[in-house]
């Protein structure tokens, strides 16, 4: 069985999306009051949407099945055919969403290099904004991400980036799939990290532990457009209160505890460094390790699931406890000492 890590079962460090709903969350889902959300009749969805809008400082929120769809609906709400959005090379909305903006929205991405801290250089950003000229796509939107690669970006950078966007007449979208990780890490209310963005997308199904669901937040006018985009994209669900109940439970029970995931990532990074590995981070709930050949196989043989690659990302979450981290470290140390013996 995957999960209940630290009790001898598999330890799954592939992503914080692998969590399964806890008993309490399942109970909340079972007991949810339901209606047809396409008619706006689902009381649990409505409660989640209004609670989230209030929590994060927006007029409205809209529940989507996934973060990918919420981000795409945001792009489609800000941009039309032949428009362009500025986005980081490493951003999920550019790199990991199958080019949805271009494929389904006829929106051109203008990717820019992310700096080591995950931000975009503002001079480069400004230089990439196209003049109003029929040769060019119309630059309409700046899309940022927090956390990005686990790195939490603070208010000061957003103030500068958003003031540039305003000066240039651009709208601003934040992919806040892990917004609450950033807020907990920086010790600020999540609302503080949303201020100034026209839309923010927040996933319930990553560190917050819900099985599905992402909220898009924005003004009444933008959410009206996003609702149409959601319909086009096939994301309007019927008795979606089952999903919303998990989201409400997650917002109530699983935000403050993200600090434990960050502490476990710290424990993992310190332990791996101690065992001689080349480690980057921790960045909130993520640790990056340069993986020697054979390391991923060794972990898998020890019932530790990872995504293999030369720069391995290890992610902590609510199904990984400190004992599970210690199992990973024991496996890493046994790999390192076997490698040292082979060399010696
Ligand atoms: C930063 C970020 N944004 C968006 C998404 C997309 O979320 P989903 O998998 O729900 O489509 C992910 C998924 O991992 C993500 O990491």
GROMACS .gro file of C-alpha atoms and ligand atoms in nm:
model
  360
    1UNK     CA    1   0.000   0.000   0.000
    2UNK     CA    2   0.127   0.347  -0.085
    3UNK     CA    3   0.123   0.594   0.205
    4UNK     CA    4   0.110   0.588   0.585
    5UNK     CA    5   0.480   0.643   0.535
    6UNK     CA    6   0.707   0.579   0.824
    7UNK     CA    7   0.510   0.272   0.931
    8UNK     CA    8   0.697   0.037   0.698
    9UNK     CA    9   0.493   0.115   0.387
   10UNK     CA   10   0.611   0.291   0.073
   11UNK     CA   11   0.748   0.643   0.114
   12UNK     CA   12   0.631   0.843  -0.184
   13UNK     CA   13   0.843   1.152  -0.248
   14UNK     CA   14   0.742   1.203  -0.613
   15UNK     CA   15   0.508   1.494  -0.542
   16UNK     CA   16   0.273   1.643  -0.284
   17UNK     CA   17  -0.009   1.550  -0.523
   18UNK     CA   18   0.009   1.185  -0.411
   19UNK     CA   19  -0.166   1.236  -0.076
   20UNK     CA   20  -0.489   1.050  -0.016
   21UNK     CA   21  -0.779   1.205   0.173
   22UNK     CA   22  -0.761   1.145   0.548
   23UNK     CA   23  -1.047   0.981   0.739
   24UNK     CA   24  -1.176   1.321   0.850
   25UNK     CA   25  -1.168   1.457   0.496
   26UNK     CA   26  -1.348   1.150   0.361
   27UNK     CA   27  -1.617   1.193   0.626
   28UNK     CA   28  -1.664   1.556   0.525
   29UNK     CA   29  -1.696   1.446   0.161
   30UNK     CA   30  -1.950   1.177   0.249
   31UNK     CA   31  -2.161   1.420   0.447
   32UNK     CA   32  -2.147   1.711   0.200
   33UNK     CA   33  -2.472   1.875   0.104
   34UNK     CA   34  -2.495   1.859  -0.275
   35UNK     CA   35  -2.665   2.025  -0.572
   36UNK     CA   36  -2.601   2.082  -0.941
   37UNK     CA   37  -2.315   2.330  -0.958
   38UNK     CA   38  -2.372   2.405  -1.328
   39UNK     CA   39  -2.701   2.559  -1.209
   40UNK     CA   40  -2.512   2.722  -0.920
   41UNK     CA   41  -2.710   2.501  -0.681
   42UNK     CA   42  -2.438   2.321  -0.489
   43UNK     CA   43  -2.429   2.472  -0.140
   44UNK     CA   44  -2.093   2.320  -0.051
   45UNK     CA   45  -1.927   2.456  -0.367
   46UNK     CA   46  -2.083   2.795  -0.301
   47UNK     CA   47  -1.957   2.792   0.057
   48UNK     CA   48  -1.604   2.700  -0.050
   49UNK     CA   49  -1.598   2.966  -0.321
   50UNK     CA   50  -1.722   3.245  -0.096
   51UNK     CA   51  -1.499   3.140   0.195
   52UNK     CA   52  -1.191   3.131  -0.029
   53UNK     CA   53  -1.274   3.465  -0.192
   54UNK     CA   54  -1.300   3.625   0.151
   55UNK     CA   55  -0.987   3.455   0.283
   56UNK     CA   56  -0.776   3.566  -0.013
   57UNK     CA   57  -0.926   3.911  -0.073
   58UNK     CA   58  -1.118   3.869  -0.401
   59UNK     CA   59  -1.474   3.934  -0.514
   60UNK     CA   60  -1.523   3.580  -0.640
   61UNK     CA   61  -1.376   3.233  -0.661
   62UNK     CA   62  -1.453   2.948  -0.900
   63UNK     CA   63  -1.383   2.578  -0.841
   64UNK     CA   64  -1.201   2.387  -1.115
   65UNK     CA   65  -1.116   2.017  -1.134
   66UNK     CA   66  -0.742   2.090  -1.176
   67UNK     CA   67  -0.475   2.356  -1.158
   68UNK     CA   68  -0.394   2.316  -1.526
   69UNK     CA   69  -0.751   2.400  -1.620
   70UNK     CA   70  -0.774   2.690  -1.376
   71UNK     CA   71  -0.452   2.842  -1.514
   72UNK     CA   72  -0.573   2.798  -1.871
   73UNK     CA   73  -0.912   2.951  -1.795
   74UNK     CA   74  -0.727   3.246  -1.640
   75UNK     CA   75  -0.512   3.288  -1.953
   76UNK     CA   76  -0.827   3.270  -2.168
   77UNK     CA   77  -1.001   3.527  -1.947
   78UNK     CA   78  -0.719   3.777  -1.979
   79UNK     CA   79  -0.610   3.712  -2.338
   80UNK     CA   80  -0.774   3.654  -2.674
   81UNK     CA   81  -0.653   3.517  -3.005
   82UNK     CA   82  -0.323   3.678  -3.101
   83UNK     CA   83  -0.249   3.806  -2.752
   84UNK     CA   84   0.061   3.717  -2.554
   85UNK     CA   85   0.155   3.644  -2.193
   86UNK     CA   86   0.496   3.691  -2.032
   87UNK     CA   87   0.598   3.388  -1.826
   88UNK     CA   88   0.902   3.216  -1.676
   89UNK     CA   89   1.074   2.932  -1.860
   90UNK     CA   90   1.029   2.721  -1.548
   91UNK     CA   91   0.668   2.822  -1.483
   92UNK     CA   92   0.407   2.549  -1.481
   93UNK     CA   93   0.179   2.762  -1.703
   94UNK     CA   94   0.450   2.763  -1.969
   95UNK     CA   95   0.642   2.441  -1.934
   96UNK     CA   96   0.418   2.177  -1.789
   97UNK     CA   97   0.069   2.242  -1.923
   98UNK     CA   98   0.111   2.097  -2.272
   99UNK     CA   99   0.108   2.441  -2.433
  100UNK     CA  100  -0.262   2.478  -2.352
  101UNK     CA  101  -0.260   2.856  -2.389
  102UNK     CA  102  -0.140   2.822  -2.749
  103UNK     CA  103  -0.329   2.502  -2.833
  104UNK     CA  104  -0.670   2.597  -2.696
  105UNK     CA  105  -0.652   2.974  -2.638
  106UNK     CA  106  -0.455   3.091  -2.946
  107UNK     CA  107  -0.240   3.277  -2.695
  108UNK     CA  108   0.132   3.312  -2.754
  109UNK     CA  109   0.368   3.261  -2.460
  110UNK     CA  110   0.675   3.483  -2.429
  111UNK     CA  111   0.898   3.281  -2.196
  112UNK     CA  112   1.178   3.450  -1.999
  113UNK     CA  113   1.458   3.292  -1.795
  114UNK     CA  114   1.383   3.245  -1.428
  115UNK     CA  115   1.660   3.366  -1.199
  116UNK     CA  116   1.802   3.141  -0.927
  117UNK     CA  117   1.542   3.267  -0.677
  118UNK     CA  118   1.258   3.188  -0.919
  119UNK     CA  119   1.182   3.552  -1.008
  120UNK     CA  120   1.199   3.717  -1.351
  121UNK     CA  121   1.439   4.005  -1.413
  122UNK     CA  122   1.224   4.317  -1.440
  123UNK     CA  123   1.442   4.488  -1.701
  124UNK     CA  124   1.418   4.176  -1.922
  125UNK     CA  125   1.047   4.166  -1.859
  126UNK     CA  126   1.003   4.526  -1.965
  127UNK     CA  127   1.218   4.473  -2.276
  128UNK     CA  128   1.000   4.177  -2.379
  129UNK     CA  129   0.678   4.383  -2.384
  130UNK     CA  130   0.595   4.439  -2.751
  131UNK     CA  131   0.502   4.779  -2.892
  132UNK     CA  132   0.162   4.818  -3.055
  133UNK     CA  133   0.269   4.718  -3.406
  134UNK     CA  134   0.097   4.477  -3.644
  135UNK     CA  135   0.415   4.266  -3.662
  136UNK     CA  136   0.378   4.160  -3.301
  137UNK     CA  137   0.141   3.972  -3.079
  138UNK     CA  138  -0.030   4.202  -2.825
  139UNK     CA  139   0.136   4.165  -2.485
  140UNK     CA  140  -0.152   4.147  -2.238
  141UNK     CA  141  -0.056   3.950  -1.931
  142UNK     CA  142   0.220   3.880  -1.683
  143UNK     CA  143   0.196   3.530  -1.533
  144UNK     CA  144   0.401   3.456  -1.219
  145UNK     CA  145   0.418   3.157  -0.984
  146UNK     CA  146   0.453   3.117  -0.603
  147UNK     CA  147   0.607   2.894  -0.484
  148UNK     CA  148   0.815   2.817  -0.791
  149UNK     CA  149   1.036   2.510  -0.769
  150UNK     CA  150   0.943   2.525  -0.400
  151UNK     CA  151   1.091   2.875  -0.363
  152UNK     CA  152   0.873   3.124  -0.182
  153UNK     CA  153   0.870   3.472  -0.337
  154UNK     CA  154   0.797   3.762  -0.102
  155UNK     CA  155   0.587   4.075  -0.125
  156UNK     CA  156   0.864   4.314  -0.220
  157UNK     CA  157   0.930   4.150  -0.559
  158UNK     CA  158   0.559   4.134  -0.637
  159UNK     CA  159   0.518   4.505  -0.557
  160UNK     CA  160   0.786   4.587  -0.814
  161UNK     CA  161   0.668   4.340  -1.079
  162UNK     CA  162   0.303   4.440  -1.040
  163UNK     CA  163   0.383   4.809  -1.058
  164UNK     CA  164   0.569   4.743  -1.387
  165UNK     CA  165   0.269   4.546  -1.515
  166UNK     CA  166   0.031   4.830  -1.423
  167UNK     CA  167   0.256   5.094  -1.581
  168UNK     CA  168   0.258   4.891  -1.904
  169UNK     CA  169  -0.115   4.816  -1.900
  170UNK     CA  170  -0.071   4.441  -1.842
  171UNK     CA  171  -0.299   4.222  -1.634
  172UNK     CA  172  -0.135   3.991  -1.378
  173UNK     CA  173  -0.204   3.626  -1.296
  174UNK     CA  174  -0.046   3.423  -1.017
  175UNK     CA  175  -0.020   3.046  -1.032
  176UNK     CA  176  -0.041   2.993  -0.657
  177UNK     CA  177  -0.074   2.615  -0.674
  178UNK     CA  178   0.136   2.615  -0.353
  179UNK     CA  179   0.043   2.963  -0.231
  180UNK     CA  180  -0.010   2.839   0.124
  181UNK     CA  181   0.338   2.684   0.135
  182UNK     CA  182   0.475   3.029   0.046
  183UNK     CA  183   0.257   3.200   0.309
  184UNK     CA  184   0.354   2.955   0.584
  185UNK     CA  185   0.723   2.978   0.491
  186UNK     CA  186   0.723   3.359   0.483
  187UNK     CA  187   0.501   3.386   0.792
  188UNK     CA  188   0.248   3.613   0.618
  189UNK     CA  189  -0.125   3.570   0.551
  190UNK     CA  190  -0.186   3.413   0.208
  191UNK     CA  191  -0.401   3.715   0.122
  192UNK     CA  192  -0.092   3.933   0.148
  193UNK     CA  193   0.074   3.736  -0.134
  194UNK     CA  194  -0.234   3.773  -0.359
  195UNK     CA  195  -0.266   4.152  -0.332
  196UNK     CA  196  -0.244   4.327  -0.670
  197UNK     CA  197  -0.296   4.018  -0.887
  198UNK     CA  198  -0.605   4.019  -1.109
  199UNK     CA  199  -0.637   3.642  -1.081
  200UNK     CA  200  -0.482   3.379  -0.855
  201UNK     CA  201  -0.507   3.002  -0.895
  202UNK     CA  202  -0.476   2.798  -0.573
  203UNK     CA  203  -0.462   2.418  -0.569
  204UNK     CA  204  -0.637   2.220  -0.297
  205UNK     CA  205  -0.485   1.894  -0.416
  206UNK     CA  206  -0.115   1.954  -0.347
  207UNK     CA  207   0.012   2.017   0.007
  208UNK     CA  208  -0.343   2.078   0.131
  209UNK     CA  209  -0.424   1.712   0.074
  210UNK     CA  210  -0.757   1.722  -0.115
  211UNK     CA  211  -0.801   1.459  -0.390
  212UNK     CA  212  -0.883   1.720  -0.658
  213UNK     CA  213  -0.982   2.081  -0.699
  214UNK     CA  214  -0.831   2.421  -0.767
  215UNK     CA  215  -0.980   2.763  -0.699
  216UNK     CA  216  -0.945   3.055  -0.937
  217UNK     CA  217  -0.991   3.390  -0.767
  218UNK     CA  218  -1.064   3.725  -0.928
  219UNK     CA  219  -1.313   4.005  -0.986
  220UNK     CA  220  -1.674   3.936  -1.075
  221UNK     CA  221  -1.603   4.027  -1.439
  222UNK     CA  222  -1.300   3.799  -1.470
  223UNK     CA  223  -1.468   3.506  -1.296
  224UNK     CA  224  -1.764   3.551  -1.530
  225UNK     CA  225  -1.525   3.502  -1.823
  226UNK     CA  226  -1.349   3.214  -1.648
  227UNK     CA  227  -1.682   3.037  -1.597
  228UNK     CA  228  -1.734   3.041  -1.974
  229UNK     CA  229  -1.376   2.916  -2.030
  230UNK     CA  230  -1.436   2.637  -1.775
  231UNK     CA  231  -1.745   2.530  -1.968
  232UNK     CA  232  -1.556   2.529  -2.299
  233UNK     CA  233  -1.282   2.322  -2.137
  234UNK     CA  234  -1.529   2.069  -1.999
  235UNK     CA  235  -1.458   2.152  -1.636
  236UNK     CA  236  -1.809   2.244  -1.520
  237UNK     CA  237  -1.899   1.966  -1.275
  238UNK     CA  238  -2.240   1.871  -1.134
  239UNK     CA  239  -2.249   1.753  -0.768
  240UNK     CA  240  -1.904   1.902  -0.717
  241UNK     CA  241  -1.974   1.956  -0.347
  242UNK     CA  242  -1.801   1.622  -0.284
  243UNK     CA  243  -1.479   1.784  -0.405
  244UNK     CA  244  -1.557   2.119  -0.242
  245UNK     CA  245  -1.611   1.951   0.097
  246UNK     CA  246  -1.256   1.817   0.079
  247UNK     CA  247  -1.137   2.169  -0.005
  248UNK     CA  248  -1.319   2.322   0.291
  249UNK     CA  249  -1.173   2.055   0.518
  250UNK     CA  250  -0.826   2.120   0.375
  251UNK     CA  251  -0.847   2.496   0.432
  252UNK     CA  252  -0.956   2.438   0.790
  253UNK     CA  253  -0.717   2.160   0.890
  254UNK     CA  254  -0.421   2.143   0.653
  255UNK     CA  255  -0.275   2.491   0.616
  256UNK     CA  256  -0.081   2.551   0.940
  257UNK     CA  257   0.055   2.195   0.930
  258UNK     CA  258   0.247   2.271   0.608
  259UNK     CA  259   0.520   2.389   0.849
  260UNK     CA  260   0.571   2.017   0.935
  261UNK     CA  261   0.632   1.938   0.567
  262UNK     CA  262   0.888   2.218   0.553
  263UNK     CA  263   1.056   2.086   0.869
  264UNK     CA  264   1.065   1.735   0.719
  265UNK     CA  265   1.221   1.875   0.400
  266UNK     CA  266   1.484   2.043   0.618
  267UNK     CA  267   1.550   1.713   0.800
  268UNK     CA  268   1.585   1.540   0.462
  269UNK     CA  269   1.822   1.805   0.316
  270UNK     CA  270   2.045   1.813   0.625
  271UNK     CA  271   2.059   1.432   0.639
  272UNK     CA  272   2.139   1.393   0.269
  273UNK     CA  273   2.415   1.654   0.293
  274UNK     CA  274   2.552   1.471   0.595
  275UNK     CA  275   2.560   1.152   0.386
  276UNK     CA  276   2.773   1.330   0.123
  277UNK     CA  277   2.509   1.414  -0.138
  278UNK     CA  278   2.503   1.735  -0.338
  279UNK     CA  279   2.179   1.898  -0.223
  280UNK     CA  280   1.989   2.214  -0.313
  281UNK     CA  281   1.732   2.339  -0.068
  282UNK     CA  282   1.512   2.276   0.112
  283UNK     CA  283   1.277   2.514  -0.062
  284UNK     CA  284   0.955   2.490   0.142
  285UNK     CA  285   0.856   2.122   0.091
  286UNK     CA  286   1.105   2.041  -0.185
  287UNK     CA  287   1.464   1.918  -0.183
  288UNK     CA  288   1.674   1.875  -0.497
  289UNK     CA  289   1.957   1.625  -0.501
  290UNK     CA  290   2.216   1.546  -0.764
  291UNK     CA  291   2.151   1.176  -0.809
  292UNK     CA  292   2.450   0.950  -0.873
  293UNK     CA  293   2.383   0.663  -1.119
  294UNK     CA  294   2.186   0.387  -0.949
  295UNK     CA  295   2.055   0.606  -0.664
  296UNK     CA  296   1.693   0.615  -0.786
  297UNK     CA  297   1.689   0.234  -0.830
  298UNK     CA  298   1.837   0.191  -0.483
  299UNK     CA  299   1.561   0.406  -0.333
  300UNK     CA  300   1.289   0.221  -0.520
  301UNK     CA  301   1.437  -0.111  -0.402
  302UNK     CA  302   1.396   0.028  -0.050
  303UNK     CA  303   1.030   0.110  -0.115
  304UNK     CA  304   1.096   0.482  -0.160
  305UNK     CA  305   0.926   0.622  -0.468
  306UNK     CA  306   1.105   0.903  -0.654
  307UNK     CA  307   1.104   1.046  -1.004
  308UNK     CA  308   1.440   0.941  -1.147
  309UNK     CA  309   1.658   1.206  -1.308
  310UNK     CA  310   2.001   1.363  -1.268
  311UNK     CA  311   1.853   1.642  -1.050
  312UNK     CA  312   1.603   1.456  -0.839
  313UNK     CA  313   1.319   1.648  -0.676
  314UNK     CA  314   1.204   1.505  -0.344
  315UNK     CA  315   0.876   1.641  -0.208
  316UNK     CA  316   0.740   1.616   0.146
  317UNK     CA  317   0.367   1.618   0.225
  318UNK     CA  318   0.112   1.507   0.480
  319UNK     CA  319   0.158   1.136   0.408
  320UNK     CA  320   0.531   1.157   0.492
  321UNK     CA  321   0.631   1.188   0.856
  322UNK     CA  322   0.969   1.226   1.028
  323UNK     CA  323   1.009   0.847   1.062
  324UNK     CA  324   0.963   0.813   0.687
  325UNK     CA  325   1.234   1.074   0.631
  326UNK     CA  326   1.464   0.873   0.856
  327UNK     CA  327   1.398   0.564   0.641
  328UNK     CA  328   1.496   0.763   0.332
  329UNK     CA  329   1.812   0.883   0.504
  330UNK     CA  330   1.903   0.528   0.611
  331UNK     CA  331   1.866   0.416   0.247
  332UNK     CA  332   2.073   0.712   0.126
  333UNK     CA  333   2.350   0.633   0.376
  334UNK     CA  334   2.359   0.266   0.275
  335UNK     CA  335   2.388   0.373  -0.091
  336UNK     CA  336   2.670   0.617  -0.007
  337UNK     CA  337   2.868   0.364   0.195
  338UNK     CA  338   2.831   0.095  -0.074
  339UNK     CA  339   2.952   0.349  -0.333
  340UNK     CA  340   3.249   0.442  -0.110
  341UNK     CA  341   3.344   0.073  -0.071
  342UNK     CA  342   3.329   0.024  -0.448
  343UNK     CA  343   3.557   0.328  -0.498
  344UNK     CA  344   3.792   0.221  -0.218
  345LIG     C1  345   0.300   2.510  -0.988
  345LIG     C2  346   0.188   2.425  -1.043
  345LIG     N1  347   0.088   2.482  -1.108
  345LIG     C3  348  -0.014   2.411  -1.161
  345LIG     C4  349  -0.017   2.274  -1.150
  345LIG     C5  350  -0.127   2.197  -1.216
  345LIG     O1  351  -0.209   2.133  -1.127
  345LIG     P1  352  -0.294   2.003  -1.171
  345LIG     O2  353  -0.202   1.887  -1.161
  345LIG     O3  354  -0.405   2.002  -1.071
  345LIG     O4  355  -0.343   2.026  -1.310
  345LIG     C6  356   0.087   2.208  -1.083
  345LIG     C7  357   0.086   2.060  -1.071
  345LIG     O5  358   0.174   1.999  -1.019
  345LIG     C8  359   0.193   2.285  -1.028
  345LIG     O6  360   0.295   2.227  -0.966
   0.00000   0.00000   0.00000
